[in-house]
PDB file of C-alpha atoms in Angstrom:
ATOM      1  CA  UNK A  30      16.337   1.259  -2.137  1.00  0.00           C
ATOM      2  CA  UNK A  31      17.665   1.042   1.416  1.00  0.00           C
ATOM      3  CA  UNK A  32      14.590   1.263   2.511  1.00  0.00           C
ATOM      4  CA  UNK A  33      13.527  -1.707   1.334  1.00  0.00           C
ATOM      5  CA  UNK A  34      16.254  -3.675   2.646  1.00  0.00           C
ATOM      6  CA  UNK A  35      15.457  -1.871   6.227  1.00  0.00           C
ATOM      7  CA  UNK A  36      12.020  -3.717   6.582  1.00  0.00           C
ATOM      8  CA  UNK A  37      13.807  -6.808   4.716  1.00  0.00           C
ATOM      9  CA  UNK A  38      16.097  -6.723   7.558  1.00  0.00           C
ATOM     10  CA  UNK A  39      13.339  -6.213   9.965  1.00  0.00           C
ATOM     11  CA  UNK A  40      10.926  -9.071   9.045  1.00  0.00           C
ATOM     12  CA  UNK A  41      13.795 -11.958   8.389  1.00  0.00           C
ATOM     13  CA  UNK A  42      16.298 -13.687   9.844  1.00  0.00           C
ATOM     14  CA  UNK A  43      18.772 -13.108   6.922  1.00  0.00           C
ATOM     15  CA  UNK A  44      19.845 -10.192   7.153  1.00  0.00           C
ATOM     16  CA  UNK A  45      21.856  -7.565   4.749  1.00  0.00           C
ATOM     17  CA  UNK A  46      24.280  -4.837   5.978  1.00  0.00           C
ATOM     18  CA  UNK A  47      23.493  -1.455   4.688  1.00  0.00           C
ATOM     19  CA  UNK A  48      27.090   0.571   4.489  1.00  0.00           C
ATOM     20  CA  UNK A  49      25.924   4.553   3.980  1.00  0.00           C
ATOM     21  CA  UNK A  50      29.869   5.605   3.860  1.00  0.00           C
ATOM     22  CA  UNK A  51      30.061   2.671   0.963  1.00  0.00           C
ATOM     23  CA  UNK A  52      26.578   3.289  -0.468  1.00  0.00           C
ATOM     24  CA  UNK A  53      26.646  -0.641  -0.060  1.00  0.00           C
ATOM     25  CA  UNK A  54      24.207  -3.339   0.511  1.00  0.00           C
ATOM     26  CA  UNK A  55      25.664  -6.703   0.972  1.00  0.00           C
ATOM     27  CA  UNK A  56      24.405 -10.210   2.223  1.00  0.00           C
ATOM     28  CA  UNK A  57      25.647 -10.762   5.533  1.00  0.00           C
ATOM     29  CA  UNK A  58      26.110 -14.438   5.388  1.00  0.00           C
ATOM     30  CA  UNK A  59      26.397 -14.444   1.689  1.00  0.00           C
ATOM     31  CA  UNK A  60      23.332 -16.198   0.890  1.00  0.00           C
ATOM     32  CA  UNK A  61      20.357 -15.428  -1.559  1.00  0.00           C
ATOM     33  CA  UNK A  62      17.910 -14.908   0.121  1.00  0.00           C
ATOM     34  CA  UNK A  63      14.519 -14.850  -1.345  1.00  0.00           C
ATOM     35  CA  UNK A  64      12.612 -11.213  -1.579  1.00  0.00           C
ATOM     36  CA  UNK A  65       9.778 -11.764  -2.864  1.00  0.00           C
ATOM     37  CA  UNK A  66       7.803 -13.830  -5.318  1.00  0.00           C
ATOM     38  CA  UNK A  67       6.490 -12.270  -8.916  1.00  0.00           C
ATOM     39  CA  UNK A  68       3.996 -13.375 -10.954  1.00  0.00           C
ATOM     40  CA  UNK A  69       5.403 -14.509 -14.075  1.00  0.00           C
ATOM     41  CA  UNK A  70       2.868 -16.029 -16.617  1.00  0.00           C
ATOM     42  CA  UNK A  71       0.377 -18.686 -14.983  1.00  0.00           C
ATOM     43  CA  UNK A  72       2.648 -18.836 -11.812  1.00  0.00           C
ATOM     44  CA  UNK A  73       4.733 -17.239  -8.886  1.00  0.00           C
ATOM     45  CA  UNK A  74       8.217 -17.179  -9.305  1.00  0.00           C
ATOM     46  CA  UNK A  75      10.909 -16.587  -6.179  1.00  0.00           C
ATOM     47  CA  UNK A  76      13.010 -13.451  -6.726  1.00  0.00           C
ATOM     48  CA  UNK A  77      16.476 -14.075  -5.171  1.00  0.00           C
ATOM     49  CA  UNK A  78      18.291 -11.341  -4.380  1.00  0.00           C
ATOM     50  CA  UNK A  79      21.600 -10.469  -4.725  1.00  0.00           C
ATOM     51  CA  UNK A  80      25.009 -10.921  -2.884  1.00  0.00           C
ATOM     52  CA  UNK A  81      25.424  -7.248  -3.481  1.00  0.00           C
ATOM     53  CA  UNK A  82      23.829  -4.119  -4.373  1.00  0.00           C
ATOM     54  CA  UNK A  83      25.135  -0.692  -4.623  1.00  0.00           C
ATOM     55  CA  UNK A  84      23.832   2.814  -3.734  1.00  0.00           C
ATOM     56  CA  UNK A  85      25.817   4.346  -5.937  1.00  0.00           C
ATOM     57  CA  UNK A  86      24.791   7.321  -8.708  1.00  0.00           C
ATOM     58  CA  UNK A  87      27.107   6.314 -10.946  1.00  0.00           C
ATOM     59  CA  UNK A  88      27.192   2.240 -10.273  1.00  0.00           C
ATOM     60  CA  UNK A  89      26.719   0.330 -13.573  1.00  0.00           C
ATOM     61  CA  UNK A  90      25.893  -3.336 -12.614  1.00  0.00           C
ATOM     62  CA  UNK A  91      27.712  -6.288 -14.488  1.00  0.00           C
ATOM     63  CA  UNK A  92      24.638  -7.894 -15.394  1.00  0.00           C
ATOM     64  CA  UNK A  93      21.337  -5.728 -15.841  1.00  0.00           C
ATOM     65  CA  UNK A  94      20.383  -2.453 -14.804  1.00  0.00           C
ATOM     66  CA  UNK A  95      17.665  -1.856 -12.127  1.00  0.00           C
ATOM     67  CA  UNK A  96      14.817   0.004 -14.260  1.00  0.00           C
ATOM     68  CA  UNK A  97      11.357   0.129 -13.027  1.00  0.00           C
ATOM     69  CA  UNK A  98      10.349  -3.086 -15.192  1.00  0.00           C
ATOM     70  CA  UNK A  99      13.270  -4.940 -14.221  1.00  0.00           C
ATOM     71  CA  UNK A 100      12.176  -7.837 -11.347  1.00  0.00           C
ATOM     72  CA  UNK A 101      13.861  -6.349  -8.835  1.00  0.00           C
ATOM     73  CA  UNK A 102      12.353  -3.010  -9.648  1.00  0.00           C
ATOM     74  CA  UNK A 103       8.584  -4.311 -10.008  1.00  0.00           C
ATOM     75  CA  UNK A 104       8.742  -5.916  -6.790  1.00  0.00           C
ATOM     76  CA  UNK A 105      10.672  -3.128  -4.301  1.00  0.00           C
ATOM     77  CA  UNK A 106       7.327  -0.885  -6.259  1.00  0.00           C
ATOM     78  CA  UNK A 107       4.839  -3.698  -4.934  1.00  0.00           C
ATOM     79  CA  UNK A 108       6.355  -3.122  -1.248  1.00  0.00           C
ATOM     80  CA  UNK A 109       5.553   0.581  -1.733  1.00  0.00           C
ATOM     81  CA  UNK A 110       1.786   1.197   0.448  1.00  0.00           C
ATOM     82  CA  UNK A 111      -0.067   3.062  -2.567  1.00  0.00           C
ATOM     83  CA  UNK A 112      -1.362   0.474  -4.613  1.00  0.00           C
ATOM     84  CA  UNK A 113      -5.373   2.732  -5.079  1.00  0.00           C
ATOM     85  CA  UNK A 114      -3.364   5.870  -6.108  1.00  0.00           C
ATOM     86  CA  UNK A 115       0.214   7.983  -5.755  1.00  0.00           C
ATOM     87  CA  UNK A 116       2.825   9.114  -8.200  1.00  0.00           C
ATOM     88  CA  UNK A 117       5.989   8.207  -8.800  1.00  0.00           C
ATOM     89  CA  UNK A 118       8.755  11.095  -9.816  1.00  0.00           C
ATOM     90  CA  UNK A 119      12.163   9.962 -11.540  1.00  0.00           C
ATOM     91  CA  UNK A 120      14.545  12.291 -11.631  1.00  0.00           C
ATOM     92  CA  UNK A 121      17.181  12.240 -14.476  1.00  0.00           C
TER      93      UNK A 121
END
């Protein structure tokens, strides 16, 4: 996922700080900023992300998990440049 915050970081002026040591990935002004927008029904819907994410193997969020249909997980796969074809492995 911190690849997706990378180009995030690259293409916006809000920026989040990616802590490897931490396995942290936290707002740097503490805003929300908008990631991306979803369709959701007839419409477009802003996704705004989080104060925080973790890194973590083990991190169990307080609300939600990130799953490949979760929001969050839908729209970090839309970023991914393989939209024709490709494969995606998860592992556990």
């Amino acid at each position: 996922m911190s690849w997706y915050f990378e180009d995030f970081n690259q293409d916006n002026e809000i920026q989040y700080e990616i802590d490897y040591s931490k396995k942290t990935i936290t707002s740097i002004d503490g805003n929300q900023p908008i990631l991306f927008y979803y369709h959701r029904g007839t419409r477009n819907r802003p996704y705004k992300g989080l104060k925080e994410y973790s890194m973590a193997t083990d991190f169990k969020p307080h609300t939600g998990r990130i799953t490949l249909t979760s929001v969050i997980g839908r729209g970090v796969l839309d970023e991914v440049c393989c939209a024709d074809y490709g494969e995606i492995i998860v592992d556990a």
